Coordinates of C-alpha atoms in Angstrom, one line a residue:
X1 CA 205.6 81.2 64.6
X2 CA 208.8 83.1 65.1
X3 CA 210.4 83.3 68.9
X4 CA 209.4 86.7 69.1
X5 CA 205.8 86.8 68.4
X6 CA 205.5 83.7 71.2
X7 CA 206.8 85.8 73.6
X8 CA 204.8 88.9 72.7
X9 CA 201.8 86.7 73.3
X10 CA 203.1 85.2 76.3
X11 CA 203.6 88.0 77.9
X12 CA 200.8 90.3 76.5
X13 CA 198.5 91.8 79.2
X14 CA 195.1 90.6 78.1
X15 CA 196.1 86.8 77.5
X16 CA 198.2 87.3 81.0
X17 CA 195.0 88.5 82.6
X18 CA 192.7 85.4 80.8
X19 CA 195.1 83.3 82.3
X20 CA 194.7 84.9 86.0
X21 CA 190.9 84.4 85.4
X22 CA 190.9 80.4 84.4
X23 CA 193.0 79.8 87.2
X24 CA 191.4 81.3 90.1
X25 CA 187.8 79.9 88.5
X26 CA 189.5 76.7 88.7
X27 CA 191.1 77.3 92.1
X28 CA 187.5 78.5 93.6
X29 CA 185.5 75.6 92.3
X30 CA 188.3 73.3 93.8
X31 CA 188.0 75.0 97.1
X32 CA 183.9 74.5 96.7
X33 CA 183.7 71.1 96.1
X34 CA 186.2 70.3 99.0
X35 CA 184.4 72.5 101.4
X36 CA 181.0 71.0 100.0
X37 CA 182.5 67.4 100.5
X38 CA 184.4 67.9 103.8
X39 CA 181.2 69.4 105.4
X40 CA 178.8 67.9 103.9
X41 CA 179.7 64.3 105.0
X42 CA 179.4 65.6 108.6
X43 CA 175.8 67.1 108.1
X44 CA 173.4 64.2 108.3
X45 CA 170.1 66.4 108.1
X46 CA 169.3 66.9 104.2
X47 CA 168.0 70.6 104.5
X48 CA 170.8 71.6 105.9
X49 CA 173.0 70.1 103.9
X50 CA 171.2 71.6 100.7
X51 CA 171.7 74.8 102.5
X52 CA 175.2 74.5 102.7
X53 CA 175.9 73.8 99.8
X54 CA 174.0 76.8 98.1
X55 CA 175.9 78.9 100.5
X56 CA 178.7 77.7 99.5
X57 CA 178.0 78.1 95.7
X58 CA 176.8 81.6 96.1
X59 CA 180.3 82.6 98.0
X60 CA 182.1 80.9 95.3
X61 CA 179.9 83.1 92.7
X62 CA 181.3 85.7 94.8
X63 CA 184.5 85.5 94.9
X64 CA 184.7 85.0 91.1
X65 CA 183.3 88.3 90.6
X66 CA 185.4 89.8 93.4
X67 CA 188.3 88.1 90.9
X68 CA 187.3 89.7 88.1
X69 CA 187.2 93.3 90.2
X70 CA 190.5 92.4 90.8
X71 CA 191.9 91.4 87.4
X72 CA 190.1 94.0 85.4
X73 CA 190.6 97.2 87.6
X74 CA 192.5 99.1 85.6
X75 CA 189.2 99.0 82.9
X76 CA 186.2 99.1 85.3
X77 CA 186.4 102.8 85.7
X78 CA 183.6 103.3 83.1
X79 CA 181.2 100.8 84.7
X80 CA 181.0 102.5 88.2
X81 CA 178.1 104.1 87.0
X82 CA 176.3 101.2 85.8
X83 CA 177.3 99.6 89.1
X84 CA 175.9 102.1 91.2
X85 CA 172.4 101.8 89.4
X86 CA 172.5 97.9 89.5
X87 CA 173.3 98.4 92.9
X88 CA 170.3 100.8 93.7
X89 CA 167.9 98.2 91.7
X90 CA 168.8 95.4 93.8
X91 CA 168.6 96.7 97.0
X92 CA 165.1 98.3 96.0
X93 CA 164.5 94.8 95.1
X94 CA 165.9 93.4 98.7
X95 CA 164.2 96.3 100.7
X96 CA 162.0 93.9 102.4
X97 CA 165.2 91.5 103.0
X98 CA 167.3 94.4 103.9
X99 CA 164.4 95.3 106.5
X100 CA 164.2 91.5 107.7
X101 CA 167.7 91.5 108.4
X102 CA 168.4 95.1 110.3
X103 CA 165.6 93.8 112.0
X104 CA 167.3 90.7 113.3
X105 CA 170.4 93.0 114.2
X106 CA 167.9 95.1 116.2
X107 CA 166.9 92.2 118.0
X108 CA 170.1 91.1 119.0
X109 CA 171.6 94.4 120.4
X110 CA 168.6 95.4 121.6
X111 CA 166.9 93.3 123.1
X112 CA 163.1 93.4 122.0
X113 CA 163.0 89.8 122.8
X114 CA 164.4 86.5 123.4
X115 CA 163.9 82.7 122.7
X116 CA 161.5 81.8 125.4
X117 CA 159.5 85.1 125.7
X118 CA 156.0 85.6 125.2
X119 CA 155.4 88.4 122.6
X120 CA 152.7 89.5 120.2
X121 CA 154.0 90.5 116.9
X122 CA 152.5 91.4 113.4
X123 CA 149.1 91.0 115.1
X124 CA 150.2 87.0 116.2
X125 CA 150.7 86.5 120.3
X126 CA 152.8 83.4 120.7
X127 CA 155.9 82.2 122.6
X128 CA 159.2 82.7 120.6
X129 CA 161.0 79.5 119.7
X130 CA 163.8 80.3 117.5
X131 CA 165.3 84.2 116.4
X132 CA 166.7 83.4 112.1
X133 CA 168.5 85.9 110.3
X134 CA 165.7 86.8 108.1
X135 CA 162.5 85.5 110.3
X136 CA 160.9 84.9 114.0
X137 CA 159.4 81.7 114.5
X138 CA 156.8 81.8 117.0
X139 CA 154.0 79.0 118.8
X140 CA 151.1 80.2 118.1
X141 CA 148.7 80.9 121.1
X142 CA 145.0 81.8 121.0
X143 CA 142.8 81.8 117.7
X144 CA 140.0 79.2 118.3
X145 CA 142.0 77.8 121.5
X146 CA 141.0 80.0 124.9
X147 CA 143.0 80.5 128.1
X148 CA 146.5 81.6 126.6
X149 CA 147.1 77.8 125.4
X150 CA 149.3 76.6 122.4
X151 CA 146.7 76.4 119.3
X152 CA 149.6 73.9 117.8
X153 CA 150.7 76.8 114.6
X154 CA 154.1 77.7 114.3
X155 CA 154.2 81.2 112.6
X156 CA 157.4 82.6 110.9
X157 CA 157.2 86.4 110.8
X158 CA 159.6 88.9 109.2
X159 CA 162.3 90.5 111.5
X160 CA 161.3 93.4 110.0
X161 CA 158.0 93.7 111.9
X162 CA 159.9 95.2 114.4
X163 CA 160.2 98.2 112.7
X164 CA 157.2 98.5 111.5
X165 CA 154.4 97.6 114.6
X166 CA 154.5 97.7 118.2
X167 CA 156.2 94.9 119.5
X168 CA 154.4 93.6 122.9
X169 CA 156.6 91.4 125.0
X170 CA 155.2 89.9 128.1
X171 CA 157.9 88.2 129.8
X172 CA 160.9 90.7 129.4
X173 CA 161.5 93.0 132.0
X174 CA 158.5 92.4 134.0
X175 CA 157.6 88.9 134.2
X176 CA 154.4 89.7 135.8
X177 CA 150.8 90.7 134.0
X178 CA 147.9 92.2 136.0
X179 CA 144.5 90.2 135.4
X180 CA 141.2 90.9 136.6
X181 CA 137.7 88.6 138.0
X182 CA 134.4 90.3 137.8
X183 CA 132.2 89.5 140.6
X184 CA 128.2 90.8 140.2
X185 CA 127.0 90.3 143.8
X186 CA 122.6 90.9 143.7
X187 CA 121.5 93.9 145.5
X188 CA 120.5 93.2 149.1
X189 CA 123.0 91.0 149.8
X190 CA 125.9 91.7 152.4
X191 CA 128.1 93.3 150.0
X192 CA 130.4 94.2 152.6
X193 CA 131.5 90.7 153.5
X194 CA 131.1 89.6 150.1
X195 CA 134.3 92.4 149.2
X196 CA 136.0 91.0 152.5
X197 CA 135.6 87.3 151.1
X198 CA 137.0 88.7 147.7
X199 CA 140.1 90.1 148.7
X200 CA 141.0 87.4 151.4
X201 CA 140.4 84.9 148.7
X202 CA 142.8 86.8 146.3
X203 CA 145.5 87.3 149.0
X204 CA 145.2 84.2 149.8
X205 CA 145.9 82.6 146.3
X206 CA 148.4 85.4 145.2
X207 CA 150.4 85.6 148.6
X208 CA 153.1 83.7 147.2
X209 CA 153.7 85.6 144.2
X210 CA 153.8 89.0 146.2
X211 CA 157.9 89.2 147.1
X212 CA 158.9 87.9 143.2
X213 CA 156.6 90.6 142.0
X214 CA 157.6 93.4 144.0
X215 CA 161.1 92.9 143.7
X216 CA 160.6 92.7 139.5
X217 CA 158.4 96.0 140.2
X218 CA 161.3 97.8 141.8
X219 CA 163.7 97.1 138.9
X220 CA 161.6 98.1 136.3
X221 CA 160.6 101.3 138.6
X222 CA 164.4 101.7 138.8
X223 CA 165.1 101.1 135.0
X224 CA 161.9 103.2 133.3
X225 CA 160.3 106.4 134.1
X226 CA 157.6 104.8 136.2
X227 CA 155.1 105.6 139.1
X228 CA 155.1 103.1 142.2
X229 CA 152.3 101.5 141.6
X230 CA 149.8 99.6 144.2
X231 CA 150.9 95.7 143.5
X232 CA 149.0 93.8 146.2
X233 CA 145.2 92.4 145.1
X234 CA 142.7 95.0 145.0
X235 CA 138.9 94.7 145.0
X236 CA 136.8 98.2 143.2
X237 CA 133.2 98.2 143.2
X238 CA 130.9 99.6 140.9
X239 CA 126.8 100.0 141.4
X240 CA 125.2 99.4 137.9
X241 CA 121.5 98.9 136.9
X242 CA 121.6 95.2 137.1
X243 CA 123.8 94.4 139.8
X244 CA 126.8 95.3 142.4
X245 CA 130.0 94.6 140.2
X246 CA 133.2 93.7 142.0
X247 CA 136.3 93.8 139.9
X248 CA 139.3 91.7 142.0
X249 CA 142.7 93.0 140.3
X250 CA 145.7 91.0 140.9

């Protein structure tokens, strides 16, 4: 081969540009495998060590596309539209993963909820225990199990929830929930002191609570639209065919 047809091939523009390719494949698997190695022998839990190192493998996937973007620039022009419909597919694909993680943005910014609260969401009450990227974990509370106790499930439920039900949180802003004891007193009885019993009782046993609840009432009186409401134990009474019903709200 003559001196000038090696350097017309040495320095023609598509060979130049395989050679750009090779070498920043082979420079982006290097950089994988070291980051895979260096991390991964300070990770002792398997799982997350498997997760690592997919994430790792799908940035390096990544960047050799990004690579080729780079390379090829000059002669993508006529695949923007093809691009733009691939695009479209996938994220009709994703929609649901899209949603998930909006949703967890959401979250974060504003504040529906946070590890620790007590929430119901997607139809599940439970006590948040870990906020992901793409999911809620919650512990599980009710079902078959009475008295707002742990029924031992943890539930994973899509960030994306948020968007789409009312989210019930019961420990936010207010860390305080109104409750309610139903009384039936027989008729002929001394209703009157029966009433006076009731409310001492429930003054009694809520007395404590009164200043941490009234000063969370203020601030949320202060922060929403809301009327002053009466806070303290209350006894109503209703006269029905069976009985005198006393409801003791606290």
């Amino acid at each position: 081969m003559e001196a000038s047809s090696i350097k017309a091939l040495l320095f023609d523009p598509t060979i130049s540009r395989w050679v750009s390719v090779v070498v920043a494949i082979i420079l982006v698997i290097a950089l994988r495998r070291f980051a895979q190695r260096y991390i991964g022998q300070r990770i002792t839990d398997t799982t997350n060590r498997y997760r690592v190192n997919k994430g790792f493998a799908l940035l390096s996937y990544a960047l050799i596309l990004l690579a080729l973007g780079v390379i090829f620039s000059d002669r993508l022009g006529g695949l923007t539209v093809a691009f733009g419909v691939a695009g479209a597919g996938i994220a009709f694909a994703l929609q649901e993963v899209i949603a998930s993680v909006a949703g967890w943005v959401a979250i974060s910014f504003s504040r529906f909820y946070s590890p620790g609260d007590r929430v119901q969401l997607g139809g599940i009450k439970g006590g948040v225990i870990d906020i992901g990227i793409l999911r809620t974990t919650l512990m599980e509370i009710g079902q078959w199990v009475d008295g707002d106790l742990y029924s031992g499930r943890i539930v994973r439920i899509a960030n994306s929830y948020v968007f789409k039900d009312p989210v019930f949180n019961y420990s936010a802003d207010l860390p305080f929930l109104w409750d309610e004891i139903k009384l039936p007193v027989r008729y002929g009885c001394d209703w009157k002191f029966a009433k006076l019993t009731f409310e001492r009782i429930l003054q009694e046993e809520c007395g404590e609570s009164a200043p941490a609840f009234r000063g969370a009432w203020d601030k949320a009186v202060q922060k929403y639209a809301l009327e002053d409401a009466r806070i303290d134990p209350l006894v109503t009474i209703v006269a029905n065919d069976n009985w005198i019903e006393m409801t003791g709200r606290y």
